[in-house]
Coordinates of C-alpha atoms in Angstrom, one line a residue:
X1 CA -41.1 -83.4 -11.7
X2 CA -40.8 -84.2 -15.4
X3 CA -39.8 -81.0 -17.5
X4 CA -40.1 -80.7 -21.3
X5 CA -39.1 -77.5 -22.8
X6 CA -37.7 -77.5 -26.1
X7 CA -34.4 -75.4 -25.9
X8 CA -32.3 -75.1 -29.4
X9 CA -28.8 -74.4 -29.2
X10 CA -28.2 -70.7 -30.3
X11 CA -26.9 -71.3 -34.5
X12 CA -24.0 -70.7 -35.4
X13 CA -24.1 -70.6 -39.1
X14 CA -24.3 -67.0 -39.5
X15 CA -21.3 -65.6 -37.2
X16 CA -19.1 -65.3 -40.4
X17 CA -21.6 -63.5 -42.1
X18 CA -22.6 -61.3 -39.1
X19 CA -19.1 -60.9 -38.7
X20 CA -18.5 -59.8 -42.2
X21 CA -21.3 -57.1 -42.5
X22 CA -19.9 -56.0 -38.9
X23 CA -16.7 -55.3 -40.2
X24 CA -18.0 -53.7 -43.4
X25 CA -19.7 -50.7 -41.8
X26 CA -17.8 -47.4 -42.3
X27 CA -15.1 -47.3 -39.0
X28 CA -12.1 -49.2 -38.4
X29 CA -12.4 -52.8 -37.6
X30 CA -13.6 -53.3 -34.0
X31 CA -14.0 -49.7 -33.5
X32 CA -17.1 -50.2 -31.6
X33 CA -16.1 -52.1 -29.4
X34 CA -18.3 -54.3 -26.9
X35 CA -21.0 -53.0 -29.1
X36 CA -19.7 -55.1 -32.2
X37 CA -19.9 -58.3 -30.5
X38 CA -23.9 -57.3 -28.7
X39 CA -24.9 -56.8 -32.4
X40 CA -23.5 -60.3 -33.1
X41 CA -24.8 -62.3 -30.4
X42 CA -28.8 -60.7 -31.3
X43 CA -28.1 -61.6 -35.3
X44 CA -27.4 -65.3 -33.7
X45 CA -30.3 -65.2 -31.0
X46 CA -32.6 -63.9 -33.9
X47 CA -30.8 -66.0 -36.4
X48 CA -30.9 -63.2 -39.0
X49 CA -28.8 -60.6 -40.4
X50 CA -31.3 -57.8 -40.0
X51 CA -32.4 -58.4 -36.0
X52 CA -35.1 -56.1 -34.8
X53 CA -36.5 -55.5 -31.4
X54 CA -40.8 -55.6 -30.9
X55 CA -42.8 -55.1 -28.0
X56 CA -39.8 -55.0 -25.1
X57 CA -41.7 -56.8 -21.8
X58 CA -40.4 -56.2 -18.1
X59 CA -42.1 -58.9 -15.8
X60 CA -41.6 -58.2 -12.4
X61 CA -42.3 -61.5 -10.1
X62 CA -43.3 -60.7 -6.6
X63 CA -43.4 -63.3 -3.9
X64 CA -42.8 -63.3 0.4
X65 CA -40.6 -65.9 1.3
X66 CA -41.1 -67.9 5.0
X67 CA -37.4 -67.2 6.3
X68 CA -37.8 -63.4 6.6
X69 CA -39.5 -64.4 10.1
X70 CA -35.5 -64.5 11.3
X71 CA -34.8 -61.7 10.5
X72 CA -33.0 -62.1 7.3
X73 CA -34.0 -58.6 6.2
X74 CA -34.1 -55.3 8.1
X75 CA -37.4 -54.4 6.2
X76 CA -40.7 -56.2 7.7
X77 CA -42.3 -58.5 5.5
X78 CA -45.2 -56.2 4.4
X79 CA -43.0 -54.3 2.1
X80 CA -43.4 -56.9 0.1
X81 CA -47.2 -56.1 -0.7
X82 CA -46.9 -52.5 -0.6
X83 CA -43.8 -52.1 -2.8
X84 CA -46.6 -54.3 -5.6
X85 CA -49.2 -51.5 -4.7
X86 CA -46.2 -48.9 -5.6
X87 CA -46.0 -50.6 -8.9
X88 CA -49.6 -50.4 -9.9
X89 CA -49.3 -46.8 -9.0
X90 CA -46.9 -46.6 -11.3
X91 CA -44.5 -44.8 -8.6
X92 CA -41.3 -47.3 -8.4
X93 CA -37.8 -46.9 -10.3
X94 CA -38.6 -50.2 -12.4
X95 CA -42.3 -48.0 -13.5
X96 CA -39.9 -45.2 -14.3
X97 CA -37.3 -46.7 -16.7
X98 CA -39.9 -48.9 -18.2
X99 CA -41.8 -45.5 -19.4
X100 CA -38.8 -44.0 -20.1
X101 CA -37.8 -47.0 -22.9
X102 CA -40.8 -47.9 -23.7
X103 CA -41.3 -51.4 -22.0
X104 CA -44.9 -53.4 -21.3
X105 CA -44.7 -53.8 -17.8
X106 CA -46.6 -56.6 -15.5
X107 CA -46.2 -57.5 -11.9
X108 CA -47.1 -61.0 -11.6
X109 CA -48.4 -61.9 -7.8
X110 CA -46.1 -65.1 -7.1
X111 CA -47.1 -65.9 -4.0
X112 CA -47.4 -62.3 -1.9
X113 CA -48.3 -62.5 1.5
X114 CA -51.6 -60.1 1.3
X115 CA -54.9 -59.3 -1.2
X116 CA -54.0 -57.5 -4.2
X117 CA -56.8 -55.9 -6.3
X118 CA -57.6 -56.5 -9.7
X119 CA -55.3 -54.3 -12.1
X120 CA -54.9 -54.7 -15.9
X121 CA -51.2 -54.9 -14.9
X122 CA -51.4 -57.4 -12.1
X123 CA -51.4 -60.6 -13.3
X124 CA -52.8 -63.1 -10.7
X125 CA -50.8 -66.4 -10.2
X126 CA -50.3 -66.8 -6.1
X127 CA -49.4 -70.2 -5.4
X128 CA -49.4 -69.7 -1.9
X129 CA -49.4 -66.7 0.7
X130 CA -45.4 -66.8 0.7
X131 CA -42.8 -69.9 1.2
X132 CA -42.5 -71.9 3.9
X133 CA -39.6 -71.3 6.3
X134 CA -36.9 -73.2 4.6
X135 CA -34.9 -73.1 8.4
X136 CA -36.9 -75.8 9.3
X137 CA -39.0 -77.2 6.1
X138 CA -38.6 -77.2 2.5
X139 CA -39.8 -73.6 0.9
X140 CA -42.3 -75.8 -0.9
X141 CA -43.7 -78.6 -2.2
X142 CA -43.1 -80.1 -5.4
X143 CA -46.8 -79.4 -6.9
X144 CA -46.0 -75.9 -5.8
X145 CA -42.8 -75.7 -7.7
X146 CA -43.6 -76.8 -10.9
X147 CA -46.5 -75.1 -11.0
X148 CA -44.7 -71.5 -10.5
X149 CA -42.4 -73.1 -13.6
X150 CA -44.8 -73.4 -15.4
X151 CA -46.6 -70.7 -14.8
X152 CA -43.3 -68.2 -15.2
X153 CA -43.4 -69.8 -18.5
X154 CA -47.2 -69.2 -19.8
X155 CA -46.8 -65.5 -19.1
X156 CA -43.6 -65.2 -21.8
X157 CA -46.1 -67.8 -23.9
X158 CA -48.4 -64.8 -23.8
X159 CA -45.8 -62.2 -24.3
X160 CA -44.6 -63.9 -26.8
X161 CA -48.3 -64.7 -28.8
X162 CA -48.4 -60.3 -28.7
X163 CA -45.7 -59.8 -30.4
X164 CA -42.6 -59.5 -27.5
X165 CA -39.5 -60.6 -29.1
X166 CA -37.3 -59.5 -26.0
X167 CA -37.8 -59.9 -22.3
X168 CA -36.7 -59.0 -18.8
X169 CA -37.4 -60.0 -15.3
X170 CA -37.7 -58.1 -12.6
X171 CA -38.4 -59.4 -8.6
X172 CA -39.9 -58.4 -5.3
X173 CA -40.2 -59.7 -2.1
X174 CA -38.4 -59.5 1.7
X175 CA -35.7 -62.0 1.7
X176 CA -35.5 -63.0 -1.3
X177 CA -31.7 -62.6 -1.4
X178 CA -31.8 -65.2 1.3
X179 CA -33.2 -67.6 -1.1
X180 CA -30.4 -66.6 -3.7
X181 CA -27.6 -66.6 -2.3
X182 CA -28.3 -70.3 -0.8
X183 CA -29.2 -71.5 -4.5
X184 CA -26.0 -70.3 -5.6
X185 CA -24.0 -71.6 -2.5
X186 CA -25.3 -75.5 -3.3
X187 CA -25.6 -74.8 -7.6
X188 CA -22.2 -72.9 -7.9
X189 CA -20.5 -74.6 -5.0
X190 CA -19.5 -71.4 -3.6
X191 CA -18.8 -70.8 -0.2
X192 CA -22.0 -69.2 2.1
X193 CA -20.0 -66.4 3.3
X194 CA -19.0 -65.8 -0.6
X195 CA -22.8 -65.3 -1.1
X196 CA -24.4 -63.3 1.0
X197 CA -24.9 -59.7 1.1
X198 CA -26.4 -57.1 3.1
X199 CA -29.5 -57.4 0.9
X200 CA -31.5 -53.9 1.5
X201 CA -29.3 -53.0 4.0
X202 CA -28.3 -54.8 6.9
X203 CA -25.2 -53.7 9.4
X204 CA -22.4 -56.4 10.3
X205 CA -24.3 -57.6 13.2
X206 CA -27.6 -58.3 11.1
X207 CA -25.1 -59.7 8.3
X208 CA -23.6 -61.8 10.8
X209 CA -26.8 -63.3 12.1
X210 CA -28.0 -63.9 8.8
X211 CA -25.5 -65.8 7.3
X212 CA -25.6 -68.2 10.8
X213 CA -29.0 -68.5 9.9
X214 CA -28.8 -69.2 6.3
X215 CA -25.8 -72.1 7.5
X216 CA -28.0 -73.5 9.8
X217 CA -30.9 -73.9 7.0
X218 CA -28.8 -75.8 4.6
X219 CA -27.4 -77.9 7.5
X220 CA -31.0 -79.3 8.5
X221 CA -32.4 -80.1 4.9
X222 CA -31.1 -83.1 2.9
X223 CA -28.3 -82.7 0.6
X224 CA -28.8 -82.3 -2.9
X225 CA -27.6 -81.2 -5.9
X226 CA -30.1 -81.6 -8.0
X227 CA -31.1 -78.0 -9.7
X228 CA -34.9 -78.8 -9.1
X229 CA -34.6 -80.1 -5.4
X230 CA -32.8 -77.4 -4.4
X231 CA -34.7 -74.6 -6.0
X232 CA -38.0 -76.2 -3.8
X233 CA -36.0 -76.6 -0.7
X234 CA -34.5 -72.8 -0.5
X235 CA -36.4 -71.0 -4.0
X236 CA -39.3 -68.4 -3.3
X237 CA -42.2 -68.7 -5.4
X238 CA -40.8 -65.4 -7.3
X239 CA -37.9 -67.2 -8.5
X240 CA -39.3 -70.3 -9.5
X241 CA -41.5 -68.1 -11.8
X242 CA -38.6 -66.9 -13.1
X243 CA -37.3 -69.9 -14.0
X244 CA -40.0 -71.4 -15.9
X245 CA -39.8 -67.5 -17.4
X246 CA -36.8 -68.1 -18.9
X247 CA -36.3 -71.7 -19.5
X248 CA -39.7 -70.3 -22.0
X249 CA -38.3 -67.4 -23.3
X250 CA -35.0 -69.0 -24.6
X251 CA -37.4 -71.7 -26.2
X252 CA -39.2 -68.6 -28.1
X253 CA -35.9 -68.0 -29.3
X254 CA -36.6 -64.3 -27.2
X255 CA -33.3 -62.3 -26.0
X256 CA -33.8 -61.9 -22.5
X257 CA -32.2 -58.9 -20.8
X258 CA -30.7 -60.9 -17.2
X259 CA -30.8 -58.3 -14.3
X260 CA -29.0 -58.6 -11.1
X261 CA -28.6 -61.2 -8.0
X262 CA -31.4 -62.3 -7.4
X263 CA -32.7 -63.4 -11.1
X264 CA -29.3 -64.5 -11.7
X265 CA -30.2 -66.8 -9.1
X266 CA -33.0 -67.8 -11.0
X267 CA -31.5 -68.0 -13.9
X268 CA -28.3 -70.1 -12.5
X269 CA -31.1 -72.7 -11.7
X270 CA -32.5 -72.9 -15.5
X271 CA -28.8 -72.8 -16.8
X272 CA -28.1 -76.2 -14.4
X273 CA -31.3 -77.6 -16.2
X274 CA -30.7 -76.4 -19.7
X275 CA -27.2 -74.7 -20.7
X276 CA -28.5 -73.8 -23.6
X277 CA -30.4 -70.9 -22.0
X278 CA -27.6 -69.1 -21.6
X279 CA -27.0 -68.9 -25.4
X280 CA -29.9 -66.6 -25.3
X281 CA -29.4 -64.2 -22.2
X282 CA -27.8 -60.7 -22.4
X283 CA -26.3 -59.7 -18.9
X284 CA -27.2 -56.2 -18.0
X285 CA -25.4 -55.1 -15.1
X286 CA -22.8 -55.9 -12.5
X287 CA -24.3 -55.5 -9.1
X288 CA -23.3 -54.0 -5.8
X289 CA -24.7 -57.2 -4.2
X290 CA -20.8 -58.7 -3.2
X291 CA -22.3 -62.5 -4.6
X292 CA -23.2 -61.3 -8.2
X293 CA -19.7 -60.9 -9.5
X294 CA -19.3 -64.4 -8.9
X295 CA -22.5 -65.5 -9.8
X296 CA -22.0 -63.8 -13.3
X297 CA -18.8 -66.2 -13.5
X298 CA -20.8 -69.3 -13.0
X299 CA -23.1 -68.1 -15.7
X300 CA -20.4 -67.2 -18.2
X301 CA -21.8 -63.7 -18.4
X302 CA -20.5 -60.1 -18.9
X303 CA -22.3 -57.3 -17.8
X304 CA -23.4 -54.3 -19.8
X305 CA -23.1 -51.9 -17.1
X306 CA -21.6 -51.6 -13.4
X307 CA -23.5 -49.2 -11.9
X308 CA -22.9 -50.0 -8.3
X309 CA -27.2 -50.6 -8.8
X310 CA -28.6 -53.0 -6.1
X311 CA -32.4 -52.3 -6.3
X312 CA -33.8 -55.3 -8.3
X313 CA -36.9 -55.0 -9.6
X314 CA -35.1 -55.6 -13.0
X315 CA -33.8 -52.0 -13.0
X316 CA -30.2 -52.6 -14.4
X317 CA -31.4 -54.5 -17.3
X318 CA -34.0 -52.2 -18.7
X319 CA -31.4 -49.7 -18.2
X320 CA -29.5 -51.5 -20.6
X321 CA -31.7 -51.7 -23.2
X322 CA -30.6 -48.7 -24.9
X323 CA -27.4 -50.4 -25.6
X324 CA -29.3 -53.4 -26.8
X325 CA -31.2 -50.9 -29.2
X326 CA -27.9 -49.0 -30.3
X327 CA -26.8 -52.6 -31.2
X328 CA -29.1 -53.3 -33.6
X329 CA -29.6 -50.1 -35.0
X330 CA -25.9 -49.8 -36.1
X331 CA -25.9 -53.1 -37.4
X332 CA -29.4 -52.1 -39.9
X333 CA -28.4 -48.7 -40.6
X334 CA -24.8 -47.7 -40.7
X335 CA -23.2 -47.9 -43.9
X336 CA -21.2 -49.8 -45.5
X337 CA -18.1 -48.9 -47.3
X338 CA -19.2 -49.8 -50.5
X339 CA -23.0 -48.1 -49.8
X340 CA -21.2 -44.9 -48.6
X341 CA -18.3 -44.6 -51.3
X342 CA -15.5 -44.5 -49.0
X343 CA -12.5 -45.9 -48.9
X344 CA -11.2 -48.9 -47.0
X345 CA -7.5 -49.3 -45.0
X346 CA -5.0 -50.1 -47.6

C-alpha cells in the first residue's frame, strides 16, 4: 500500500512575531496563560497573524468491528446501528454540542453492521458489514484498508472545498476500544494491561476476560511494526477512516480538534506514518479511558480539558472549541498597549 499525502511541516517563521503581538495585548506578560500559547500554535497552523475559524466540521466515523463476538463489550453489537439512527435524529450528546457551537455534523457509515437510510447527513462509505474477527484473522484486507484511508480523506477534501478550515472526529461502534488499545499496545510499545479499559462499562471479571482475549489476538497474528500492517491486522474500518481523515486534514493545513481514546488511536497510527501531523492537532481532553493519558504522551499532546468524559463520539473536542474560539478572538481583538493608550511595566 503506497501512500502519498503531502504533509508540510507546521512554519515556524512567525512564532516571534506571534509571540510579539501576544505579548503586546493590554495584560501582563503570560497572563493568559495556556490560552497564549493556543493562540500561537493556530497563528502557526494558519500561518498568519490574524487566524480565523470557518465552517467548524465534526465527522463522526461509525463502524462494527468482528471481535465484539467475545465479548469485548458489555453492549450487543447492534448498538452500533442504532446509536447512528440516534444521530440522524439528532438525539445524541455529540448532536447536542455540535448545535450548541455551531458545528456541520456528518456520520459517515464506515462499515456498520446493518441498512442505514438515505440522510442528508449520512454519508455512505461501508466497506464492509464490520471487521473481521482479528482473534483469529486480520480485521481486514489490505484493499479494504486503504480504501477507508482514502476515503477518511475525501470527506475532509470535501469539507475542506466548502469552506471548513477546522475539523474534528468523532467515532462509533462496539468494541472499538478493543481495536485501540491493541494499536497502541504494538505502536507505542506499551504494555496490554497499560491499555485497556472498561470501555462502556465492563466489571473486573469482563475486564479480565477481555484483556486475555485481546493477548491472545496479538499472540496468533504475525508480528509487525509497521503502522499500516498493524492498523489492518487489529484497526476497525471507523478508525482507518480516521486516519486517512487526518493524515488529509493536516495536508489542508486544517487545525483538527483530537478527541479522546479511540481517535487518538487513530491518530497515533497517522503520527507513526507522518509526524508532521501532529504539528497540526489540538488535543481536546484528557479521558477517563485509564490508556489515554499515556496515549497523549506518545503523541506529545496536552489536553484542553479533563473532564473525566469517556463517551467518544468526539464530545470532548467540540467541547473545547470554545477555547479554540476564545483563542483567536483575543489574539484579533484585544488591544494592544499602544492601540489602547495604556501604559506598559516599567
Amino acid at each position: 500500500m503506497q501512500l502519498d499525502f503531502q504533509i508540510d511541516s507546521v512554519q515556524s517563521d512567525l512564532v516571534t512575531a506571534l509571540q510579539e503581538k501576544i505579548d503586546q495585548k493590554t495584560k501582563p506578560l503570560g497572563a493568559l496563560g495556556k490560552l497564549e500559547h493556543l493562540a500561537l500554535r493556530i497563528g502557526q497552523i494558519q500561518h498568519t497573524l490574524e487566524p480565523s475559524l470557518h465552517k467548524p466540521h465534526i465527522l463522526v466515523f461509525a463502524g462494527d468491528h468482528g471481535i465484539a463476538a467475545d465479548g469485548v463489550s458489555p453492549y450487543p453489537q447492534e448498538v452500533t446501528v442504532q446509536m447512528v439512527h440516534n444521530f440522524l435524529a439528532g438525539g445524541a450528546a455529540i448532536n447536542v454540542f455540535a448545535r450548541q457551537h455551531d458545528f456541520q455534523l456528518y456520520v459517515v457509515d464506515a462499515g456498520v453492521k446493518g441498512e442505514l437510510p438515505k440522510h442528508p447527513k449520512l454519508l455512505h462509505r461501508k466497506i464492509a458489514p464490520g471487521t473481521k474477527n482479528f482473534r483469529h484473522e486480520p480485521a481486514m484486507t489490505d484493499e479494504q484498508c486503504e480504501q477507508a484511508l482514502r476515503s477518511g480523506a475525501e470527506i475532509v477534501m470535501q469539507a475542506k472545498k466548502d469552506g471548513c478550515n477546522i475539523m474534528a472526529f468523532g467515532e462509533m461502534g462496539i468494541g472499538n476500544t478493543s481495536s485501540a488499545s491493541v494499536l497502541m499496545s504494538i505502536l507505542g510499545q506499551v504494555p496490554l494491561e497499560e491499555c485497556v479499559g472498561r470501555g462502556a462499562g465492563l466489571d473486573d471479571a469482563g475486564l479480565a476476560n477481555k484483556i486475555a482475549i485481546l493477548q491472545e489476538a496479538i499472540s496468533s497474528q504475525p508480528a509487525s511494526s509497521d503502522p499500516l500492517t498493524v492498523l489492518q491486522t487489529f484497526g476497525g474500518f471507523e478508525i482507518a477512516m480516521t486516519c486517512g481523515a487526518f493524515l488529509q486534514a493536516a495536508a489542508e493545513n486544517m487545525i483538527i480538534l483530537v478527541d479522546g481514546f479511540i481517535i487518538s488511536s487513530a491518530l497515533l497510527v497517522a503520527a507513526r506514518l507522518y509526524p508532521q501531523v501532529l504539528g497540526y492537532c489540538l488535543f481536546g481532553h484528557l479521558s477517563d479511558e485509564p490508556g489515554h493519558r499515556k496515549m497523549l504522551e506518545l503523541l506529545h499532546g496536552e489536553p484542553l480539558l479533563q473532564f473525566n468524559l469517556r463517551l467518544g463520539e468526539g464530545t470532548g473536542a467540540v467541547l473545547a472549541y470554545p477555547l479554540i474560539e476564545s483563542a483567536v478572538r483575543f489574539l484579533n481583538e484585544m488591544a494592544s498597549f499602544t492601540s489602547a493608550g495604556v501604559s506598559r511595566k516599567s
